[in-house]
mmCIF file of N, CA and C in Angstrom:
data_model
loop_
_atom_site.group_PDB
_atom_site.id
_atom_site.type_symbol
_atom_site.label_atom_id
_atom_site.label_comp_id
_atom_site.label_asym_id
_atom_site.label_seq_id
_atom_site.Cartn_x
_atom_site.Cartn_y
_atom_site.Cartn_z
ATOM 1 N N UNK O 686 26.729 -11.232 7.914
ATOM 2 C CA UNK O 686 26.075 -10.162 8.652
ATOM 3 C C UNK O 686 26.939 -8.906 8.632
ATOM 4 N N UNK O 687 26.287 -7.786 8.485
ATOM 5 C CA UNK O 687 26.984 -6.513 8.457
ATOM 6 C C UNK O 687 26.446 -5.644 9.585
ATOM 7 N N UNK O 688 27.296 -5.291 10.550
ATOM 8 C CA UNK O 688 26.902 -4.386 11.632
ATOM 9 C C UNK O 688 27.400 -2.992 11.297
ATOM 10 N N UNK O 689 26.522 -2.025 11.464
ATOM 11 C CA UNK O 689 26.832 -0.638 11.132
ATOM 12 C C UNK O 689 26.306 0.294 12.212
ATOM 13 N N UNK O 690 26.904 1.465 12.252
ATOM 14 C CA UNK O 690 26.375 2.547 13.067
ATOM 15 C C UNK O 690 25.819 3.588 12.105
ATOM 16 N N UNK O 691 24.906 4.400 12.609
ATOM 17 C CA UNK O 691 24.323 5.427 11.761
ATOM 18 C C UNK O 691 23.712 6.527 12.590
ATOM 19 N N UNK O 692 23.269 7.560 11.882
ATOM 20 C CA UNK O 692 22.653 8.700 12.554
ATOM 21 C C UNK O 692 21.873 9.531 11.557
ATOM 22 N N UNK O 693 21.041 10.403 12.100
ATOM 23 C CA UNK O 693 20.330 11.371 11.275
ATOM 24 C C UNK O 693 21.316 12.492 10.896
ATOM 25 N N UNK O 694 20.846 13.493 10.187
ATOM 26 C CA UNK O 694 21.713 14.573 9.730
ATOM 27 C C UNK O 694 22.303 15.394 10.867
ATOM 28 N N UNK O 695 21.485 15.731 11.867
ATOM 29 C CA UNK O 695 21.969 16.587 12.957
ATOM 30 C C UNK O 695 22.669 15.796 14.066
ATOM 31 N N UNK O 696 22.575 14.468 14.024
ATOM 32 C CA UNK O 696 23.239 13.624 15.015
ATOM 33 C C UNK O 696 22.438 13.402 16.292
ATOM 34 N N UNK O 697 21.229 13.962 16.360
ATOM 35 C CA UNK O 697 20.413 13.770 17.561
ATOM 36 C C UNK O 697 20.023 12.302 17.730
ATOM 37 N N UNK O 698 19.719 11.633 16.604
ATOM 38 C CA UNK O 698 19.357 10.212 16.629
ATOM 39 C C UNK O 698 20.544 9.401 16.132
ATOM 40 N N UNK O 699 21.013 8.491 16.958
ATOM 41 C CA UNK O 699 22.111 7.600 16.582
ATOM 42 C C UNK O 699 21.673 6.167 16.834
ATOM 43 N N UNK O 700 22.163 5.246 16.010
ATOM 44 C CA UNK O 700 21.725 3.861 16.133
ATOM 45 C C UNK O 700 22.797 2.891 15.669
ATOM 46 N N UNK O 701 22.611 1.644 16.054
ATOM 47 C CA UNK O 701 23.411 0.521 15.569
ATOM 48 C C UNK O 701 22.434 -0.435 14.908
ATOM 49 N N UNK O 702 22.863 -1.048 13.811
ATOM 50 C CA UNK O 702 21.991 -1.985 13.099
ATOM 51 C C UNK O 702 22.817 -3.136 12.546
ATOM 52 N N UNK O 703 22.206 -4.299 12.527
ATOM 53 C CA UNK O 703 22.812 -5.457 11.880
ATOM 54 C C UNK O 703 21.979 -5.777 10.653
ATOM 55 N N UNK O 704 22.629 -5.732 9.507
ATOM 56 C CA UNK O 704 21.981 -6.080 8.246
ATOM 57 C C UNK O 704 22.327 -7.539 7.970
ATOM 58 N N UNK O 705 21.402 -8.440 8.258
ATOM 59 C CA UNK O 705 21.675 -9.882 8.175
ATOM 60 C C UNK O 705 22.158 -10.302 6.789
ATOM 61 N N UNK O 706 21.678 -9.615 5.754
ATOM 62 C CA UNK O 706 22.085 -9.953 4.384
ATOM 63 C C UNK O 706 22.942 -8.852 3.765
ATOM 64 N N UNK O 707 23.566 -8.050 4.609
ATOM 65 C CA UNK O 707 24.411 -6.967 4.110
ATOM 66 C C UNK O 707 23.624 -6.027 3.216
ATOM 67 N N UNK O 708 24.227 -5.642 2.116
ATOM 68 C CA UNK O 708 23.577 -4.718 1.190
ATOM 69 C C UNK O 708 22.924 -5.438 0.013
ATOM 70 N N UNK O 709 22.789 -6.753 0.098
ATOM 71 C CA UNK O 709 22.164 -7.505 -1.004
ATOM 72 C C UNK O 709 20.662 -7.240 -1.085
ATOM 73 N N UNK O 710 20.088 -6.589 -0.076
ATOM 74 C CA UNK O 710 18.642 -6.317 -0.057
ATOM 75 C C UNK O 710 18.305 -4.867 -0.395
ATOM 76 N N UNK O 711 19.275 -4.081 -0.863
ATOM 77 C CA UNK O 711 18.977 -2.667 -1.148
ATOM 78 C C UNK O 711 17.858 -2.567 -2.171
ATOM 79 N N UNK O 712 17.083 -1.484 -2.041
ATOM 80 C CA UNK O 712 15.979 -1.256 -2.962
ATOM 81 C C UNK O 712 15.445 0.153 -2.824
ATOM 82 N N UNK O 713 14.669 0.533 -3.841
ATOM 83 C CA UNK O 713 13.813 1.715 -3.794
ATOM 84 C C UNK O 713 12.404 1.220 -4.030
ATOM 85 N N UNK O 714 11.418 2.046 -3.747
ATOM 86 C CA UNK O 714 10.013 1.659 -3.864
ATOM 87 C C UNK O 714 9.246 2.763 -4.596
ATOM 88 N N UNK O 715 8.178 2.366 -5.296
ATOM 89 C CA UNK O 715 7.392 3.329 -6.067
ATOM 90 C C UNK O 715 6.119 3.803 -5.378
ATOM 91 N N UNK O 716 5.878 3.389 -4.110
ATOM 92 C CA UNK O 716 4.670 3.884 -3.430
ATOM 93 C C UNK O 716 4.768 5.406 -3.301
ATOM 94 N N UNK O 717 3.650 6.052 -3.033
ATOM 95 C CA UNK O 717 3.634 7.515 -3.002
ATOM 96 C C UNK O 717 4.618 8.088 -1.991
ATOM 97 N N UNK O 718 4.705 7.498 -0.819
ATOM 98 C CA UNK O 718 5.600 8.039 0.214
ATOM 99 C C UNK O 718 7.065 7.817 -0.147
ATOM 100 N N UNK O 719 7.414 6.602 -0.527
ATOM 101 C CA UNK O 719 8.813 6.306 -0.881
ATOM 102 C C UNK O 719 9.254 7.079 -2.122
ATOM 103 N N UNK O 720 8.346 7.234 -3.078
ATOM 104 C CA UNK O 720 8.671 7.978 -4.289
ATOM 105 C C UNK O 720 9.062 9.408 -3.936
ATOM 106 N N UNK O 721 8.332 10.027 -3.021
ATOM 107 C CA UNK O 721 8.641 11.403 -2.621
ATOM 108 C C UNK O 721 9.888 11.473 -1.742
ATOM 109 N N UNK O 722 10.108 10.451 -0.941
ATOM 110 C CA UNK O 722 11.259 10.417 -0.030
ATOM 111 C C UNK O 722 12.541 10.107 -0.774
ATOM 112 N N UNK O 723 12.502 9.179 -1.711
ATOM 113 C CA UNK O 723 13.645 8.891 -2.570
ATOM 114 C C UNK O 723 14.804 8.133 -1.937
ATOM 115 N N UNK O 724 14.592 7.512 -0.805
ATOM 116 C CA UNK O 724 15.697 6.832 -0.109
ATOM 117 C C UNK O 724 15.976 5.446 -0.691
ATOM 118 N N UNK O 725 17.233 5.040 -0.581
ATOM 119 C CA UNK O 725 17.645 3.658 -0.839
ATOM 120 C C UNK O 725 17.692 2.983 0.524
ATOM 121 N N UNK O 726 17.040 1.822 0.647
ATOM 122 C CA UNK O 726 16.985 1.129 1.931
ATOM 123 C C UNK O 726 17.576 -0.264 1.843
ATOM 124 N N UNK O 727 18.049 -0.748 2.985
ATOM 125 C CA UNK O 727 18.508 -2.127 3.142
ATOM 126 C C UNK O 727 17.673 -2.744 4.252
ATOM 127 N N UNK O 728 17.501 -4.057 4.196
ATOM 128 C CA UNK O 728 16.648 -4.749 5.171
ATOM 129 C C UNK O 728 17.373 -5.107 6.456
ATOM 130 N N UNK O 729 16.645 -5.010 7.550
ATOM 131 C CA UNK O 729 17.142 -5.415 8.870
ATOM 132 C C UNK O 729 15.986 -6.098 9.607
ATOM 133 N N UNK O 730 16.283 -7.176 10.296
ATOM 134 C CA UNK O 730 15.252 -7.905 11.038
ATOM 135 C C UNK O 730 14.794 -7.111 12.251
ATOM 136 N N UNK O 731 13.558 -7.363 12.653
ATOM 137 C CA UNK O 731 13.017 -6.771 13.871
ATOM 138 C C UNK O 731 13.971 -7.088 15.016
ATOM 139 N N UNK O 732 14.283 -6.106 15.828
ATOM 140 C CA UNK O 732 15.196 -6.308 16.953
ATOM 141 C C UNK O 732 16.655 -6.099 16.609
ATOM 142 N N UNK O 733 16.965 -5.844 15.334
ATOM 143 C CA UNK O 733 18.368 -5.660 14.972
ATOM 144 C C UNK O 733 18.777 -4.192 14.888
ATOM 145 N N UNK O 734 17.854 -3.290 15.192
ATOM 146 C CA UNK O 734 18.168 -1.862 15.276
ATOM 147 C C UNK O 734 18.102 -1.461 16.746
ATOM 148 N N UNK O 735 19.165 -0.818 17.190
ATOM 149 C CA UNK O 735 19.202 -0.345 18.578
ATOM 150 C C UNK O 735 19.492 1.148 18.558
ATOM 151 N N UNK O 736 18.566 1.940 19.071
ATOM 152 C CA UNK O 736 18.769 3.391 19.155
ATOM 153 C C UNK O 736 19.712 3.625 20.326
ATOM 154 N N UNK O 737 20.885 4.188 20.039
ATOM 155 C CA UNK O 737 21.895 4.400 21.078
ATOM 156 C C UNK O 737 21.840 5.806 21.657
ATOM 157 N N UNK O 738 21.201 6.720 20.929
ATOM 158 C CA UNK O 738 21.057 8.098 21.409
ATOM 159 C C UNK O 738 19.876 8.741 20.706
ATOM 160 N N UNK O 739 19.103 9.502 21.446
ATOM 161 C CA UNK O 739 18.059 10.327 20.853
ATOM 162 C C UNK O 739 16.743 9.638 20.555
ATOM 163 N N UNK O 740 16.443 8.573 21.267
ATOM 164 C CA UNK O 740 15.156 7.915 21.037
ATOM 165 C C UNK O 740 14.002 8.898 21.234
ATOM 166 N N UNK O 741 14.177 9.846 22.151
ATOM 167 C CA UNK O 741 13.147 10.860 22.396
ATOM 168 C C UNK O 741 13.006 11.841 21.230
ATOM 169 N N UNK O 742 14.008 11.907 20.353
ATOM 170 C CA UNK O 742 13.944 12.798 19.190
ATOM 171 C C UNK O 742 13.298 12.116 17.982
ATOM 172 N N UNK O 743 13.132 10.790 18.048
ATOM 173 C CA UNK O 743 12.492 10.062 16.948
ATOM 174 C C UNK O 743 10.992 10.300 16.964
ATOM 175 N N UNK O 744 10.434 10.484 15.817
ATOM 176 C CA UNK O 744 8.986 10.553 15.672
ATOM 177 C C UNK O 744 8.613 9.633 14.521
ATOM 178 N N UNK O 745 7.347 9.348 14.370
ATOM 179 C CA UNK O 745 6.957 8.418 13.310
ATOM 180 C C UNK O 745 5.763 8.936 12.533
ATOM 181 N N UNK O 746 5.592 8.340 11.369
ATOM 182 C CA UNK O 746 4.507 8.690 10.470
ATOM 183 C C UNK O 746 3.907 7.406 9.916
ATOM 184 N N UNK O 747 2.594 7.319 9.925
ATOM 185 C CA UNK O 747 1.866 6.196 9.335
ATOM 186 C C UNK O 747 0.829 6.762 8.376
ATOM 187 N N UNK O 748 0.555 6.053 7.295
ATOM 188 C CA UNK O 748 -0.490 6.483 6.378
ATOM 189 C C UNK O 748 -1.204 5.260 5.816
ATOM 190 N N UNK O 749 -2.234 5.488 5.037
ATOM 191 C CA UNK O 749 -3.020 4.449 4.389
ATOM 192 C C UNK O 749 -3.474 3.397 5.411
ATOM 193 N N UNK O 750 -2.937 2.181 5.374
ATOM 194 C CA UNK O 750 -3.389 1.121 6.289
ATOM 195 C C UNK O 750 -2.838 1.299 7.692
ATOM 196 N N UNK O 751 -1.810 2.117 7.870
ATOM 197 C CA UNK O 751 -1.204 2.350 9.175
ATOM 198 C C UNK O 751 -0.262 1.246 9.624
ATOM 199 N N UNK O 752 -0.026 0.255 8.766
ATOM 200 C CA UNK O 752 0.855 -0.862 9.131
ATOM 201 C C UNK O 752 2.311 -0.431 9.146
ATOM 202 N N UNK O 753 2.756 0.209 8.089
ATOM 203 C CA UNK O 753 4.145 0.674 8.015
ATOM 204 C C UNK O 753 4.320 1.870 8.944
ATOM 205 N N UNK O 754 5.428 1.887 9.644
ATOM 206 C CA UNK O 754 5.735 2.998 10.537
ATOM 207 C C UNK O 754 7.082 3.560 10.123
ATOM 208 N N UNK O 755 7.086 4.817 9.697
ATOM 209 C CA UNK O 755 8.282 5.483 9.191
ATOM 210 C C UNK O 755 8.845 6.386 10.280
ATOM 211 N N UNK O 756 10.109 6.170 10.641
ATOM 212 C CA UNK O 756 10.740 6.925 11.719
ATOM 213 C C UNK O 756 11.673 7.992 11.154
ATOM 214 N N UNK O 757 11.631 9.156 11.784
ATOM 215 C CA UNK O 757 12.518 10.239 11.373
ATOM 216 C C UNK O 757 12.833 11.126 12.560
ATOM 217 N N UNK O 758 13.908 11.887 12.425
ATOM 218 C CA UNK O 758 14.337 12.786 13.490
ATOM 219 C C UNK O 758 13.405 13.992 13.533
ATOM 220 N N UNK O 759 12.897 14.300 14.715
ATOM 221 C CA UNK O 759 11.989 15.441 14.868
ATOM 222 C C UNK O 759 12.719 16.776 14.788
ATOM 223 N N UNK O 760 14.044 16.753 14.839
ATOM 224 C CA UNK O 760 14.824 18.000 14.778
ATOM 225 C C UNK O 760 15.245 18.349 13.352
ATOM 226 N N UNK O 761 15.875 17.380 12.645
ATOM 227 C CA UNK O 761 16.359 17.686 11.290
ATOM 228 C C UNK O 761 15.462 17.114 10.196
ATOM 229 N N UNK O 762 14.530 16.228 10.556
ATOM 230 C CA UNK O 762 13.565 15.695 9.595
ATOM 231 C C UNK O 762 14.043 14.511 8.783
ATOM 232 N N UNK O 763 15.242 14.021 9.030
ATOM 233 C CA UNK O 763 15.780 12.926 8.218
ATOM 234 C C UNK O 763 15.155 11.589 8.608
ATOM 235 N N UNK O 764 14.705 10.863 7.573
ATOM 236 C CA UNK O 764 14.147 9.516 7.729
ATOM 237 C C UNK O 764 15.296 8.543 7.989
ATOM 238 N N UNK O 765 15.207 7.787 9.066
ATOM 239 C CA UNK O 765 16.264 6.842 9.419
ATOM 240 C C UNK O 765 15.912 5.405 9.071
ATOM 241 N N UNK O 766 14.655 5.013 9.327
ATOM 242 C CA UNK O 766 14.241 3.634 9.064
ATOM 243 C C UNK O 766 12.716 3.529 9.123
ATOM 244 N N UNK O 767 12.210 2.383 8.682
ATOM 245 C CA UNK O 767 10.772 2.146 8.793
ATOM 246 C C UNK O 767 10.479 0.667 8.987
ATOM 247 N N UNK O 768 9.369 0.416 9.625
ATOM 248 C CA UNK O 768 8.875 -0.944 9.771
ATOM 249 C C UNK O 768 8.033 -1.218 8.530
ATOM 250 N N UNK O 769 8.332 -2.297 7.837
ATOM 251 C CA UNK O 769 7.705 -2.559 6.546
ATOM 252 C C UNK O 769 6.250 -2.999 6.640
ATOM 253 N N UNK O 770 5.479 -2.587 5.666
ATOM 254 C CA UNK O 770 4.092 -3.040 5.548
ATOM 255 C C UNK O 770 4.047 -4.474 5.018
ATOM 256 N N UNK O 771 4.900 -4.772 4.047
ATOM 257 C CA UNK O 771 4.879 -6.096 3.427
ATOM 258 C C UNK O 771 5.333 -7.190 4.384
ATOM 259 N N UNK O 772 6.189 -6.816 5.337
ATOM 260 C CA UNK O 772 6.642 -7.754 6.358
ATOM 261 C C UNK O 772 6.963 -6.944 7.610
ATOM 262 N N UNK O 773 6.011 -6.794 8.524
ATOM 263 C CA UNK O 773 6.223 -5.977 9.717
ATOM 264 C C UNK O 773 7.337 -6.478 10.639
ATOM 265 N N UNK O 774 7.917 -7.640 10.328
ATOM 266 C CA UNK O 774 9.042 -8.164 11.105
ATOM 267 C C UNK O 774 10.377 -7.693 10.530
ATOM 268 N N UNK O 775 10.308 -6.875 9.477
ATOM 269 C CA UNK O 775 11.513 -6.321 8.856
ATOM 270 C C UNK O 775 11.478 -4.806 8.898
ATOM 271 N N UNK O 776 12.648 -4.225 8.983
ATOM 272 C CA UNK O 776 12.812 -2.785 8.852
ATOM 273 C C UNK O 776 13.527 -2.491 7.540
ATOM 274 N N UNK O 777 13.219 -1.349 6.973
ATOM 275 C CA UNK O 777 14.004 -0.787 5.886
ATOM 276 C C UNK O 777 14.844 0.313 6.507
ATOM 277 N N UNK O 778 16.154 0.273 6.303
ATOM 278 C CA UNK O 778 17.067 1.251 6.899
ATOM 279 C C UNK O 778 17.614 2.145 5.793
ATOM 280 N N UNK O 779 17.528 3.443 5.987
ATOM 281 C CA UNK O 779 18.036 4.417 5.026
ATOM 282 C C UNK O 779 19.559 4.301 4.967
ATOM 283 N N UNK O 780 20.095 3.807 3.836
ATOM 284 C CA UNK O 780 21.546 3.589 3.751
ATOM 285 C C UNK O 780 22.319 4.896 3.851
ATOM 286 N N UNK O 781 21.698 6.024 3.501
ATOM 287 C CA UNK O 781 22.383 7.314 3.583
ATOM 288 C C UNK O 781 22.646 7.729 5.027
ATOM 289 N N UNK O 782 21.953 7.107 5.983
ATOM 290 C CA UNK O 782 22.170 7.398 7.402
ATOM 291 C C UNK O 782 23.268 6.532 8.007
ATOM 292 N N UNK O 783 23.740 5.531 7.280
ATOM 293 C CA UNK O 783 24.778 4.640 7.797
ATOM 294 C C UNK O 783 26.145 5.288 7.630
ATOM 295 N N UNK O 784 26.950 5.257 8.674
ATOM 296 C CA UNK O 784 28.274 5.872 8.629
ATOM 297 C C UNK O 784 29.109 5.249 7.515
ATOM 298 N N UNK O 785 29.676 6.107 6.663
ATOM 299 C CA UNK O 785 30.555 5.660 5.592
ATOM 300 C C UNK O 785 29.849 5.087 4.383
ATOM 301 N N UNK O 786 28.519 5.224 4.299
ATOM 302 C CA UNK O 786 27.762 4.673 3.176
ATOM 303 C C UNK O 786 26.983 5.798 2.507
ATOM 304 N N UNK O 787 26.919 5.739 1.193
ATOM 305 C CA UNK O 787 26.141 6.685 0.408
ATOM 306 C C UNK O 787 25.260 5.900 -0.556
ATOM 307 N N UNK O 788 24.081 6.389 -0.865
ATOM 308 C CA UNK O 788 23.263 5.693 -1.861
ATOM 309 C C UNK O 788 23.948 5.666 -3.231
ATOM 310 N N UNK O 789 24.926 6.541 -3.426
ATOM 311 C CA UNK O 789 25.655 6.587 -4.683
ATOM 312 C C UNK O 789 26.804 5.589 -4.729
ATOM 313 N N UNK O 790 26.959 4.794 -3.658
ATOM 314 C CA UNK O 790 27.952 3.715 -3.644
ATOM 315 C C UNK O 790 27.491 2.521 -4.468
ATOM 316 N N UNK O 791 26.211 2.484 -4.823
ATOM 317 C CA UNK O 791 25.627 1.342 -5.520
ATOM 318 C C UNK O 791 25.363 1.698 -6.975
ATOM 319 N N UNK O 792 26.001 0.985 -7.880
ATOM 320 C CA UNK O 792 25.834 1.265 -9.307
ATOM 321 C C UNK O 792 24.397 1.009 -9.762
ATOM 322 N N UNK O 793 23.756 0.002 -9.185
ATOM 323 C CA UNK O 793 22.377 -0.318 -9.537
ATOM 324 C C UNK O 793 21.567 -0.617 -8.281
ATOM 325 N N UNK O 794 20.374 -0.065 -8.227
ATOM 326 C CA UNK O 794 19.469 -0.292 -7.106
ATOM 327 C C UNK O 794 18.140 -0.792 -7.676
ATOM 328 N N UNK O 795 17.708 -1.988 -7.276
ATOM 329 C CA UNK O 795 16.403 -2.483 -7.729
ATOM 330 C C UNK O 795 15.277 -1.573 -7.240
ATOM 331 N N UNK O 796 14.263 -1.415 -8.072
ATOM 332 C CA UNK O 796 13.085 -0.623 -7.722
ATOM 333 C C UNK O 796 11.897 -1.583 -7.686
ATOM 334 N N UNK O 797 11.193 -1.606 -6.545
ATOM 335 C CA UNK O 797 10.052 -2.516 -6.395
ATOM 336 C C UNK O 797 8.737 -1.751 -6.513
ATOM 337 N N UNK O 798 7.699 -2.475 -6.919
ATOM 338 C CA UNK O 798 6.378 -1.912 -7.148
ATOM 339 C C UNK O 798 5.638 -1.737 -5.830
ATOM 340 N N UNK O 799 5.618 -0.522 -5.328
ATOM 341 C CA UNK O 799 4.883 -0.216 -4.107
ATOM 342 C C UNK O 799 3.497 0.339 -4.401
ATOM 343 N N UNK O 800 3.258 0.734 -5.656
ATOM 344 C CA UNK O 800 1.933 1.209 -6.045
ATOM 345 C C UNK O 800 0.956 0.035 -6.010
ATOM 346 N N UNK O 801 1.407 -1.099 -6.544
ATOM 347 C CA UNK O 801 0.624 -2.340 -6.509
ATOM 348 C C UNK O 801 1.220 -3.222 -5.421
ATOM 349 N N UNK O 802 1.016 -2.808 -4.188
ATOM 350 C CA UNK O 802 1.649 -3.431 -3.024
ATOM 351 C C UNK O 802 1.212 -4.885 -2.862
ATOM 352 N N UNK O 803 2.154 -5.780 -2.522
ATOM 353 C CA UNK O 803 1.814 -7.194 -2.329
ATOM 354 C C UNK O 803 0.691 -7.420 -1.306
ATOM 355 N N UNK O 804 0.601 -6.571 -0.295
ATOM 356 C CA UNK O 804 -0.467 -6.712 0.706
ATOM 357 C C UNK O 804 -1.843 -6.389 0.120
ATOM 358 N N UNK O 805 -1.867 -5.640 -0.979
ATOM 359 C CA UNK O 805 -3.131 -5.307 -1.639
ATOM 360 C C UNK O 805 -3.472 -6.305 -2.748
ATOM 361 N N UNK O 806 -2.438 -6.793 -3.433
ATOM 362 C CA UNK O 806 -2.665 -7.643 -4.606
ATOM 363 C C UNK O 806 -2.629 -9.134 -4.289
ATOM 364 N N UNK O 807 -1.993 -9.506 -3.169
ATOM 365 C CA UNK O 807 -1.831 -10.921 -2.852
ATOM 366 C C UNK O 807 -0.705 -11.580 -3.635
ATOM 367 N N UNK O 808 -0.015 -10.789 -4.427
ATOM 368 C CA UNK O 808 1.104 -11.286 -5.235
ATOM 369 C C UNK O 808 2.415 -11.076 -4.491
ATOM 370 N N UNK O 809 3.497 -11.616 -5.021
ATOM 371 C CA UNK O 809 4.815 -11.379 -4.441
ATOM 372 C C UNK O 809 5.302 -9.995 -4.852
ATOM 373 N N UNK O 810 6.303 -9.506 -4.137
ATOM 374 C CA UNK O 810 6.888 -8.209 -4.475
ATOM 375 C C UNK O 810 7.418 -8.268 -5.896
ATOM 376 N N UNK O 811 7.093 -7.259 -6.679
ATOM 377 C CA UNK O 811 7.459 -7.233 -8.091
ATOM 378 C C UNK O 811 8.490 -6.141 -8.344
ATOM 379 N N UNK O 812 9.568 -6.516 -9.008
ATOM 380 C CA UNK O 812 10.577 -5.544 -9.416
ATOM 381 C C UNK O 812 10.094 -4.854 -10.684
ATOM 382 N N UNK O 813 10.111 -3.519 -10.667
ATOM 383 C CA UNK O 813 9.607 -2.763 -11.817
ATOM 384 C C UNK O 813 10.694 -1.976 -12.542
ATOM 385 N N UNK O 814 11.906 -2.012 -12.020
ATOM 386 C CA UNK O 814 12.969 -1.278 -12.694
ATOM 387 C C UNK O 814 14.260 -1.297 -11.902
ATOM 388 N N UNK O 815 15.204 -0.530 -12.406
ATOM 389 C CA UNK O 815 16.515 -0.418 -11.784
ATOM 390 C C UNK O 815 16.953 1.034 -11.842
ATOM 391 N N UNK O 816 17.372 1.559 -10.700
ATOM 392 C CA UNK O 816 17.940 2.901 -10.641
ATOM 393 C C UNK O 816 19.444 2.746 -10.809
ATOM 394 N N UNK O 817 20.022 3.449 -11.773
ATOM 395 C CA UNK O 817 21.457 3.317 -12.042
ATOM 396 C C UNK O 817 22.176 4.627 -11.734
ATOM 397 N N UNK O 818 23.387 4.481 -11.208
ATOM 398 C CA UNK O 818 24.234 5.643 -10.926
ATOM 399 C C UNK O 818 25.471 5.543 -11.791
ATOM 400 N N UNK O 819 25.689 6.537 -12.617
ATOM 401 C CA UNK O 819 26.874 6.611 -13.463
ATOM 402 C C UNK O 819 27.665 7.816 -12.973
ATOM 403 N N UNK O 820 28.874 7.582 -12.372
ATOM 404 C CA UNK O 820 29.630 8.683 -11.770
ATOM 405 C C UNK O 820 29.946 9.846 -12.708
ATOM 406 N N UNK O 821 29.967 9.632 -14.018
ATOM 407 C CA UNK O 821 30.198 10.727 -14.945
ATOM 408 C C UNK O 821 31.625 11.252 -14.925
ATOM 409 N N UNK O 822 31.771 12.464 -15.432
ATOM 410 C CA UNK O 822 33.072 13.083 -15.610
ATOM 411 C C UNK O 822 33.232 14.238 -14.624
ATOM 412 N N UNK O 823 34.450 14.450 -14.166
ATOM 413 C CA UNK O 823 34.713 15.567 -13.264
ATOM 414 C C UNK O 823 34.504 16.898 -13.978
ATOM 415 N N UNK O 824 33.963 17.861 -13.246
ATOM 416 C CA UNK O 824 33.734 19.208 -13.775
ATOM 417 C C UNK O 824 34.816 20.095 -13.181
ATOM 418 N N UNK O 825 35.457 20.870 -14.023
ATOM 419 C CA UNK O 825 36.528 21.765 -13.543
ATOM 420 C C UNK O 825 35.992 23.120 -13.189
#
């Protein structure tokens, strides 16, 4: 288990989260919303996120079936976490909001098929690719 603290960009929303499987669940998604948002997320069980400050600053967004609930700071607009459509008992947590973590810390991030969502197809979640980060060369 990995316990972390995190916050939005402006610091209005702060939270603690326990990632039961650490960062082994990181992923990106190809659904329209996730594709535009571009976040790398890690899984957290329902009840494992505790808002320690700024719960009143959190707002949410739902679309399509309305099952998934995406939370973000109403002040700076940063997405912090969401309740998953594929499993409403799980949250996806934006790793970029976790203290000391960057999405660029991961050399490879699995990309799952959100366009053909398991809740629509009746199939299991399908991996459709891998996002790779190559640190490259320093620029002078």
